[in-house]
Short mmCIF file of C-alpha atoms in Angstrom, two decimals:
data_model
loop_
_atom_site.label_atom_id
_atom_site.label_comp_id
_atom_site.label_asym_id
_atom_site.label_seq_id
_atom_site.Cartn_x
_atom_site.Cartn_y
_atom_site.Cartn_z
CA MET A 1 -23.05 -18.48 -9.73
CA SER A 2 -23.21 -14.70 -9.83
CA ARG A 3 -20.16 -13.26 -8.12
CA LEU A 4 -19.62 -9.86 -6.53
CA ARG A 5 -16.47 -8.34 -8.03
CA VAL A 6 -14.45 -5.21 -7.47
CA GLU A 7 -12.49 -4.29 -10.59
CA SER A 8 -9.87 -1.66 -11.40
CA PHE A 9 -10.19 -0.06 -7.99
CA THR A 10 -7.05 2.01 -7.67
CA ILE A 11 -5.15 3.07 -4.58
CA SER A 12 -2.07 5.21 -4.09
CA LEU A 13 1.26 3.96 -2.74
CA ASP A 14 0.20 5.27 0.64
CA GLY A 15 -3.05 3.36 0.47
CA PHE A 16 -5.68 5.95 -0.42
CA GLY A 17 -8.56 5.05 -2.72
CA ALA A 18 -9.55 8.65 -3.32
CA GLY A 19 -8.17 12.05 -2.53
CA PRO A 20 -9.65 14.38 0.10
CA ASP A 21 -12.32 17.05 -0.48
CA GLN A 22 -14.46 15.47 -3.16
CA ASP A 23 -16.70 18.02 -4.87
CA LEU A 24 -18.22 18.79 -8.24
CA ASN A 25 -14.83 19.66 -9.72
CA HIS A 26 -13.00 16.79 -8.03
CA PRO A 27 -15.15 13.66 -8.37
CA LEU A 28 -12.24 11.56 -7.09
CA GLY A 29 -11.10 14.06 -4.50
CA VAL A 30 -8.14 16.40 -4.87
CA GLY A 31 -5.33 14.53 -6.61
CA GLY A 32 -7.53 11.50 -7.12
CA ALA A 33 -7.46 11.68 -10.92
CA SER A 34 -3.72 10.97 -10.97
CA LEU A 35 -4.51 7.55 -9.51
CA HIS A 36 -6.19 6.48 -12.70
CA ALA A 37 -3.51 7.31 -15.25
CA TRP A 38 -2.87 3.60 -15.84
CA ALA A 39 -6.54 2.99 -16.64
CA LEU A 40 -7.13 6.07 -18.76
CA ALA A 41 -4.38 4.97 -21.13
CA THR A 42 -5.99 1.62 -21.88
CA ARG A 43 -7.97 0.69 -24.96
CA THR A 44 -10.95 -0.26 -22.78
CA PHE A 45 -11.17 3.06 -20.95
CA GLN A 46 -10.53 5.09 -24.08
CA LYS A 47 -13.42 3.32 -25.75
CA THR A 48 -15.75 3.18 -22.74
CA LEU A 49 -15.26 6.70 -21.43
CA PHE A 50 -14.45 8.67 -24.55
CA GLY A 51 -15.57 6.57 -27.49
CA ASN A 52 -12.03 6.60 -28.88
CA ASP A 53 -10.62 3.71 -30.87
CA GLY A 54 -7.04 4.17 -29.64
CA GLY A 55 -5.49 3.24 -26.32
CA GLU A 56 -2.89 0.81 -25.12
CA ASP A 57 -2.89 -2.96 -25.01
CA GLY A 58 -0.98 -5.12 -22.58
CA ILE A 59 -1.29 -6.03 -18.92
CA ASP A 60 -3.00 -2.80 -17.87
CA GLU A 61 -5.53 -3.26 -20.67
CA ASP A 62 -6.11 -6.90 -19.74
CA HIS A 63 -7.14 -5.86 -16.24
CA ALA A 64 -9.27 -2.97 -17.45
CA ALA A 65 -11.06 -5.17 -20.00
CA ARG A 66 -11.77 -7.99 -17.58
CA GLY A 67 -13.63 -5.52 -15.39
CA PHE A 68 -16.35 -5.07 -17.98
CA ARG A 69 -16.78 -8.72 -18.94
CA ASN A 70 -19.82 -10.67 -17.70
CA ILE A 71 -21.18 -7.79 -15.62
CA GLY A 72 -24.97 -7.73 -15.30
CA ALA A 73 -25.37 -4.99 -12.70
CA TRP A 74 -23.34 -2.49 -10.67
CA ILE A 75 -23.48 -1.27 -7.09
CA LEU A 76 -22.21 2.23 -6.26
CA GLY A 77 -22.01 4.20 -3.08
CA ARG A 78 -23.94 7.41 -3.18
CA ASN A 79 -20.76 9.50 -3.27
CA MET A 80 -19.75 7.79 -6.49
CA PHE A 81 -23.02 8.91 -8.03
CA GLY A 82 -22.68 12.56 -7.11
CA PRO A 83 -21.00 15.19 -4.96
CA PHE A 84 -23.97 15.84 -2.66
CA ARG A 85 -24.41 14.74 0.92
CA GLY A 86 -27.65 14.55 2.88
CA PRO A 87 -31.14 14.70 1.31
CA TRP A 88 -31.39 15.21 -2.47
CA PRO A 89 -31.87 18.94 -3.04
CA ASP A 90 -33.97 18.04 -6.11
CA GLU A 91 -33.86 15.47 -8.88
CA SER A 92 -31.78 17.45 -11.32
CA TRP A 93 -28.53 15.59 -10.65
CA ARG A 94 -28.35 12.63 -13.02
CA GLY A 95 -24.81 11.33 -12.32
CA TRP A 96 -21.33 12.31 -13.46
CA TRP A 97 -21.68 10.64 -16.84
CA GLY A 98 -24.22 12.65 -18.84
CA GLU A 99 -27.35 11.19 -20.40
CA HIS A 100 -25.52 8.15 -21.77
CA PRO A 101 -23.65 6.60 -18.82
CA VAL A 102 -20.89 4.04 -19.18
CA TYR A 103 -22.73 1.22 -17.40
CA HIS A 104 -25.39 -0.04 -19.86
CA VAL A 105 -26.91 -2.23 -17.12
CA PRO A 106 -28.91 -1.57 -13.93
CA VAL A 107 -26.91 0.35 -11.31
CA PHE A 108 -27.88 0.19 -7.64
CA VAL A 109 -26.90 3.30 -5.69
CA LEU A 110 -26.66 2.96 -1.91
CA THR A 111 -28.16 5.98 -0.19
CA ASN A 112 -30.08 6.96 2.92
CA TYR A 113 -32.48 9.08 0.86
CA SER A 114 -34.98 7.47 -1.46
CA ARG A 115 -35.54 8.65 -4.99
CA PRO A 116 -37.38 7.17 -8.00
CA PRO A 117 -35.35 5.14 -10.49
CA LEU A 118 -33.61 7.14 -13.18
CA ILE A 119 -33.76 5.64 -16.65
CA MET A 120 -30.87 6.81 -18.80
CA GLU A 121 -29.91 6.19 -22.40
CA GLY A 122 -28.02 3.07 -23.46
CA GLY A 123 -29.44 0.59 -20.95
CA THR A 124 -28.38 2.22 -17.68
CA THR A 125 -31.01 2.63 -14.98
CA PHE A 126 -30.04 4.04 -11.59
CA HIS A 127 -31.96 2.48 -8.72
CA PHE A 128 -31.66 4.10 -5.30
CA VAL A 129 -31.50 1.59 -2.46
CA THR A 130 -32.10 2.71 1.12
CA GLU A 131 -32.19 -0.74 2.73
CA GLY A 132 -28.42 -1.25 2.97
CA PRO A 133 -25.69 -3.27 1.26
CA VAL A 134 -27.19 -6.73 1.61
CA VAL A 135 -30.48 -5.73 0.01
CA ALA A 136 -28.64 -3.82 -2.70
CA LEU A 137 -26.68 -6.98 -3.49
CA GLU A 138 -29.83 -9.10 -3.62
CA ARG A 139 -31.48 -6.66 -5.99
CA ALA A 140 -28.36 -6.38 -8.13
CA ARG A 141 -28.05 -10.17 -8.35
CA ASP A 142 -31.67 -10.45 -9.45
CA ALA A 143 -31.11 -7.78 -12.07
CA ALA A 144 -27.88 -9.36 -13.31
CA ILE A 145 -29.69 -12.54 -14.42
CA GLY A 146 -26.80 -14.91 -13.83
CA LYS A 147 -24.01 -12.51 -14.66
CA ASP A 148 -21.71 -10.99 -12.04
CA VAL A 149 -22.28 -7.82 -10.05
CA ARG A 150 -19.54 -5.19 -10.09
CA LEU A 151 -19.03 -3.11 -6.98
CA GLY A 152 -17.70 0.28 -8.00
CA GLY A 153 -16.91 1.81 -4.64
CA GLY A 154 -16.14 4.04 -2.89
CA VAL A 155 -13.86 3.00 -0.09
CA ASN A 156 -16.50 2.99 2.63
CA VAL A 157 -18.88 0.85 0.60
CA ILE A 158 -16.18 -1.65 -0.32
CA GLN A 159 -15.21 -1.91 3.34
CA GLN A 160 -18.80 -2.69 4.32
CA TYR A 161 -18.98 -5.53 1.81
CA LEU A 162 -15.50 -6.81 2.74
CA ARG A 163 -16.32 -6.96 6.43
CA GLN A 164 -19.29 -9.17 5.60
CA ARG A 165 -17.17 -11.31 3.28
CA LEU A 166 -19.59 -10.61 0.44
CA ILE A 167 -16.94 -9.78 -2.16
CA ASP A 168 -15.79 -12.80 -4.16
CA GLU A 169 -12.92 -11.20 -6.03
CA MET A 170 -11.26 -7.86 -5.91
CA HIS A 171 -8.82 -6.39 -8.41
CA VAL A 172 -6.86 -3.50 -6.94
CA ALA A 173 -4.33 -1.43 -8.86
CA ILE A 174 -1.62 0.38 -6.94
CA SER A 175 -0.54 3.53 -8.77
CA PRO A 176 2.89 5.10 -8.27
CA VAL A 177 1.51 8.27 -6.73
CA LEU A 178 1.23 9.60 -3.19
CA LEU A 179 -2.00 11.22 -2.00
CA GLY A 180 -1.22 11.86 1.67
CA ALA A 181 -4.84 12.17 2.74
CA GLY A 182 -8.25 10.82 1.87
CA GLU A 183 -9.83 7.44 2.45
CA LYS A 184 -7.62 4.38 2.95
CA LEU A 185 -9.01 1.27 1.32
CA PHE A 186 -7.66 -1.18 3.90
CA GLU A 187 -8.06 0.99 7.01
CA GLY A 188 -9.23 -1.23 9.84
CA ILE A 189 -9.62 -4.21 7.51
CA ASN A 190 -7.79 -7.41 8.40
CA LEU A 191 -7.82 -9.25 5.09
CA PRO A 192 -6.20 -12.51 6.23
CA ALA A 193 -8.61 -12.68 9.19
CA LEU A 194 -11.46 -12.27 6.71
CA GLN A 195 -9.83 -15.08 4.70
CA TYR A 196 -8.87 -13.11 1.64
CA ALA A 197 -5.59 -13.96 -0.09
CA CYS A 198 -3.62 -12.40 -2.89
CA THR A 199 -4.07 -14.80 -5.81
CA LYS A 200 -2.57 -12.73 -8.61
CA HIS A 201 0.18 -10.12 -8.74
CA GLU A 202 1.67 -8.49 -11.79
CA ALA A 203 3.03 -5.08 -12.47
CA THR A 204 3.63 -2.63 -15.26
CA PRO A 205 5.42 0.72 -15.33
CA SER A 206 2.02 2.31 -14.59
CA ALA A 207 0.59 0.16 -11.80
CA THR A 208 0.89 -2.96 -9.70
CA HIS A 209 -2.15 -5.16 -10.16
CA ILE A 210 -3.30 -7.52 -7.45
CA VAL A 211 -6.28 -9.79 -7.22
CA LEU A 212 -7.62 -10.66 -3.79
CA SER A 213 -9.88 -13.69 -3.60
CA ARG A 214 -12.14 -14.94 -0.85
CA GLN A 215 -10.88 -18.33 0.33
CA MET B 1 27.02 15.28 1.61
CA SER B 2 26.15 12.34 3.80
CA ARG B 3 22.54 11.33 3.20
CA LEU B 4 20.14 9.43 5.42
CA ARG B 5 18.71 6.53 3.42
CA VAL B 6 16.14 3.85 4.01
CA GLU B 7 16.80 0.83 1.81
CA SER B 8 14.93 -2.39 1.12
CA PHE B 9 12.29 -1.63 3.69
CA THR B 10 9.44 -3.94 2.81
CA ILE B 11 5.74 -3.56 3.38
CA SER B 12 2.78 -5.79 2.63
CA LEU B 13 -0.01 -4.99 0.17
CA ASP B 14 -2.06 -3.81 3.11
CA GLY B 15 0.73 -1.52 4.27
CA PHE B 16 2.36 -3.30 7.18
CA GLY B 17 6.11 -3.10 7.73
CA ALA B 18 6.20 -5.97 10.19
CA GLY B 19 3.78 -8.54 11.47
CA PRO B 20 2.27 -8.47 14.97
CA ASP B 21 3.68 -10.15 18.12
CA GLN B 22 7.41 -9.83 17.57
CA ASP B 23 9.39 -12.15 19.83
CA LEU B 24 12.56 -14.24 19.87
CA ASN B 25 11.16 -16.67 17.33
CA HIS B 26 9.54 -13.99 15.17
CA PRO B 27 12.04 -11.16 14.76
CA LEU B 28 9.81 -9.61 12.08
CA GLY B 29 6.55 -10.42 13.83
CA VAL B 30 4.23 -13.26 12.91
CA GLY B 31 4.12 -13.56 9.12
CA GLY B 32 6.78 -10.89 8.72
CA ALA B 33 9.34 -13.19 7.14
CA SER B 34 7.12 -13.69 4.08
CA LEU B 35 7.55 -9.99 3.35
CA HIS B 36 11.20 -10.49 2.55
CA ALA B 37 11.00 -13.32 0.03
CA TRP B 38 12.03 -10.93 -2.77
CA ALA B 39 15.17 -9.91 -0.86
CA LEU B 40 16.19 -13.32 0.37
CA ALA B 41 16.36 -14.59 -3.20
CA THR B 42 18.86 -11.95 -4.29
CA ARG B 43 22.59 -12.42 -4.75
CA THR B 44 23.26 -9.61 -2.23
CA PHE B 45 21.18 -11.10 0.57
CA GLN B 46 22.41 -14.62 -0.09
CA LYS B 47 25.98 -13.39 0.24
CA THR B 48 25.42 -10.93 3.09
CA LEU B 49 23.20 -13.07 5.30
CA PHE B 50 24.32 -16.60 4.49
CA GLY B 51 27.73 -16.31 2.83
CA ASN B 52 26.37 -18.07 -0.25
CA ASP B 53 27.65 -17.35 -3.74
CA GLY B 54 24.31 -18.02 -5.46
CA GLY B 55 21.21 -15.87 -5.64
CA GLU B 56 19.34 -14.03 -8.34
CA ASP B 57 20.33 -11.03 -10.42
CA GLY B 58 17.94 -8.50 -11.91
CA ILE B 59 15.82 -5.63 -10.65
CA ASP B 60 15.31 -7.08 -7.17
CA GLU B 61 19.05 -7.60 -6.86
CA ASP B 62 19.79 -4.09 -8.10
CA HIS B 63 17.71 -2.63 -5.28
CA ALA B 64 19.17 -4.96 -2.66
CA ALA B 65 22.73 -4.21 -3.75
CA ARG B 66 22.26 -0.44 -3.80
CA GLY B 67 21.25 -0.61 -0.15
CA PHE B 68 24.74 -1.66 0.90
CA ARG B 69 26.70 0.77 -1.27
CA ASN B 70 28.35 3.82 0.28
CA ILE B 71 26.98 3.13 3.77
CA GLY B 72 29.22 4.33 6.62
CA ALA B 73 26.89 3.77 9.57
CA TRP B 74 23.45 2.40 10.43
CA ILE B 75 20.68 3.51 12.76
CA LEU B 76 18.31 0.92 14.20
CA GLY B 77 15.39 1.11 16.55
CA ARG B 78 15.85 -0.91 19.68
CA ASN B 79 13.25 -3.48 18.58
CA MET B 80 15.34 -4.23 15.51
CA PHE B 81 18.25 -5.06 17.79
CA GLY B 82 16.38 -7.48 20.00
CA PRO B 83 13.04 -8.80 21.24
CA PHE B 84 13.21 -7.17 24.68
CA ARG B 85 11.25 -4.16 25.92
CA GLY B 86 12.05 -2.01 28.93
CA PRO B 87 15.38 -2.03 30.80
CA TRP B 88 18.07 -4.49 29.62
CA PRO B 89 17.77 -7.60 31.84
CA ASP B 90 21.56 -8.02 31.49
CA GLU B 91 24.14 -7.61 28.75
CA SER B 92 23.97 -11.11 27.36
CA TRP B 93 21.85 -10.18 24.30
CA ARG B 94 24.22 -9.27 21.48
CA GLY B 95 21.78 -8.84 18.58
CA TRP B 96 20.04 -11.23 16.19
CA TRP B 97 23.11 -11.74 14.02
CA GLY B 98 25.63 -13.72 16.10
CA GLU B 99 29.16 -12.58 16.81
CA HIS B 100 29.78 -11.49 13.21
CA PRO B 101 26.88 -9.16 12.29
CA VAL B 102 26.04 -8.15 8.74
CA TYR B 103 26.77 -4.44 9.20
CA HIS B 104 30.58 -4.10 9.28
CA VAL B 105 30.24 -0.44 10.31
CA PRO B 106 29.13 1.42 13.45
CA VAL B 107 25.45 0.84 14.27
CA PHE B 108 23.54 3.30 16.44
CA VAL B 109 20.68 1.71 18.36
CA LEU B 110 17.95 4.04 19.62
CA THR B 111 16.89 3.08 23.14
CA ASN B 112 15.67 4.60 26.38
CA TYR B 113 18.12 2.48 28.37
CA SER B 114 21.83 3.11 28.22
CA ARG B 115 24.37 0.37 27.75
CA PRO B 116 28.09 0.34 26.92
CA PRO B 117 29.09 -0.06 23.27
CA LEU B 118 29.28 -3.60 22.02
CA ILE B 119 32.25 -4.37 19.78
CA MET B 120 31.55 -7.27 17.49
CA GLU B 121 33.63 -9.10 14.90
CA GLY B 122 33.98 -7.80 11.35
CA GLY B 123 33.81 -4.08 12.04
CA THR B 124 30.37 -3.80 13.62
CA THR B 125 30.10 -1.85 16.87
CA PHE B 126 26.68 -1.31 18.44
CA HIS B 127 26.34 2.08 20.13
CA PHE B 128 23.30 2.65 22.32
CA VAL B 129 21.88 6.15 22.02
CA THR B 130 19.45 7.47 24.62
CA GLU B 131 19.32 11.08 23.41
CA GLY B 132 16.82 10.54 20.60
CA PRO B 133 16.78 10.38 16.79
CA VAL B 134 18.48 13.70 16.04
CA VAL B 135 21.48 12.94 18.22
CA ALA B 136 21.66 9.41 16.85
CA LEU B 137 21.80 10.87 13.33
CA GLU B 138 24.54 13.34 14.30
CA ARG B 139 26.62 10.57 15.82
CA ALA B 140 26.01 8.27 12.85
CA ARG B 141 27.01 11.01 10.40
CA ASP B 142 30.23 11.60 12.32
CA ALA B 143 30.97 7.90 12.30
CA ALA B 144 30.16 7.52 8.60
CA ILE B 145 33.01 9.88 7.59
CA GLY B 146 31.37 11.25 4.47
CA LYS B 147 29.46 8.13 3.52
CA ASP B 148 25.68 7.79 3.88
CA VAL B 149 23.79 6.60 6.93
CA ARG B 150 21.30 3.78 6.47
CA LEU B 151 18.19 3.77 8.63
CA GLY B 152 17.14 0.18 9.17
CA GLY B 153 13.80 0.66 10.95
CA GLY B 154 11.44 -0.30 12.41
CA VAL B 155 8.27 1.45 11.43
CA ASN B 156 8.10 3.73 14.45
CA VAL B 157 11.67 4.92 14.04
CA ILE B 158 11.24 5.59 10.32
CA GLN B 159 8.09 7.59 11.09
CA GLN B 160 9.98 9.74 13.60
CA TYR B 161 12.64 10.59 11.02
CA LEU B 162 10.06 11.13 8.26
CA ARG B 163 8.05 13.58 10.35
CA GLN B 164 11.19 15.64 10.83
CA ARG B 165 12.02 15.40 7.10
CA LEU B 166 15.41 13.94 7.99
CA ILE B 167 15.28 11.08 5.48
CA ASP B 168 16.78 11.97 2.10
CA GLU B 169 15.78 8.90 0.17
CA MET B 170 13.66 5.89 0.94
CA HIS B 171 13.44 2.67 -1.02
CA VAL B 172 10.33 0.71 -0.15
CA ALA B 173 9.47 -2.70 -1.57
CA ILE B 174 5.83 -3.77 -1.62
CA SER B 175 5.54 -7.55 -1.39
CA PRO B 176 2.51 -9.45 -2.71
CA VAL B 177 1.45 -10.66 0.72
CA LEU B 178 -1.23 -9.64 3.20
CA LEU B 179 -0.42 -9.32 6.88
CA GLY B 180 -3.68 -7.97 8.28
CA ALA B 181 -2.14 -6.62 11.48
CA GLY B 182 1.09 -5.11 12.73
CA GLU B 183 2.64 -1.70 12.18
CA LYS B 184 1.68 0.34 9.12
CA LEU B 185 4.60 2.25 7.64
CA PHE B 186 2.58 5.23 6.41
CA GLU B 187 0.04 5.39 9.27
CA GLY B 188 -0.57 9.05 10.07
CA ILE B 189 2.16 10.16 7.66
CA ASN B 190 1.22 12.64 4.93
CA LEU B 191 4.09 12.22 2.49
CA PRO B 192 3.11 14.95 0.00
CA ALA B 193 2.66 17.41 2.87
CA LEU B 194 6.16 16.49 4.04
CA GLN B 195 7.29 17.09 0.46
CA TYR B 196 8.26 13.58 -0.44
CA ALA B 197 7.57 12.37 -3.97
CA CYS B 198 7.81 9.00 -5.70
CA THR B 199 10.84 9.35 -7.98
CA LYS B 200 11.24 5.74 -9.09
CA HIS B 201 8.82 2.89 -9.60
CA GLU B 202 9.54 -0.53 -11.04
CA ALA B 203 8.19 -3.95 -10.37
CA THR B 204 9.09 -7.60 -10.61
CA PRO B 205 7.03 -10.73 -10.00
CA SER B 206 8.30 -10.61 -6.40
CA ALA B 207 7.87 -6.96 -5.40
CA THR B 208 7.06 -3.43 -6.47
CA HIS B 209 9.98 -1.13 -5.77
CA ILE B 210 9.47 2.55 -5.13
CA VAL B 211 11.89 5.27 -4.22
CA LEU B 212 10.59 8.26 -2.29
CA SER B 213 12.77 11.35 -2.32
CA ARG B 214 12.64 14.49 -0.26
CA GLN B 215 11.93 17.47 -2.53
#
């Protein structure tokens, strides 16, 4: 059964999943990059993002690595794909990741503004879905051919899927930083009422890792 | 210099400092007791709350024990003293802790309804302060005679002191439980804007401990 998984989604001690004022120079909002220090140090992220052979092993790495295993498609909110709001000004924006994105599988981008698919190098194709989260999930499941679908974020998109109980498993890392403003991952979300429980909890000097599972 | 410290204040993964629907049978709100599993297991809490000689040592214990060192007075919100709201029905309620409370120092209870001091066994006297948080802190500092003042909670009271930057140091434990509803400790609080930073972070299987310090 193809599951919908959130992996390595990181929040601050005060609960924010991204800093405020996202723009071209701050893809994760102001201060948002500090959230991801735990991940950037890992072998998986060093290899995936930078092509480096170094990086750390251990619990942080275990969580980072799991996030890329058995993934056949991704879903992203439009703000994770780019810094623009409203209609596409043109088709020149091709994502934050250059011509060879890190995904290597079909990626379904939720947006209100249609756009033709964007075929990138290395197996990534961005598909733009205007019919909402449920349709995006159906299309991603079809594309994943039996593998799981990874939901990248952002906060608002994760909340939409959580409220519909569509997420099977969700790994959240809590980083030892304070953001003070931005988007709170669990704002207005009653996880026990939605029948999610914390099924794994382990911590390192860099982050506390929790796994929330749908019961 | 006498500092104002929050110690061993515990929140859930989703940010709640107490469960909903506090009453006589649920002093910490429904589900709130599960928050404190990390603390209840420690040598300090076993001794302080139950008079037992057992309990666990280690990082959890270190944080629990620190919370009782060099404390000359406490401040509590009225809801931490009892389950009643509004005017005191009579003077029969003498706290959750029996005739021999765990404090052993003067305790200043913030309330809108005056009441004579309550002298308990073992050195605890409850003083009821109707003049607000700043006056309560002044009185507690006087009573502490050079030692620190510990702010027990609840969430609303901690927020009032945080907004005025009156808290010097704050130890928060994050327990691996979900509450889903209740009072969120950091709701509407921008810690970086108030110039608080995370100065310590360590975790155990039972909790993630952070210390926030005023800069």
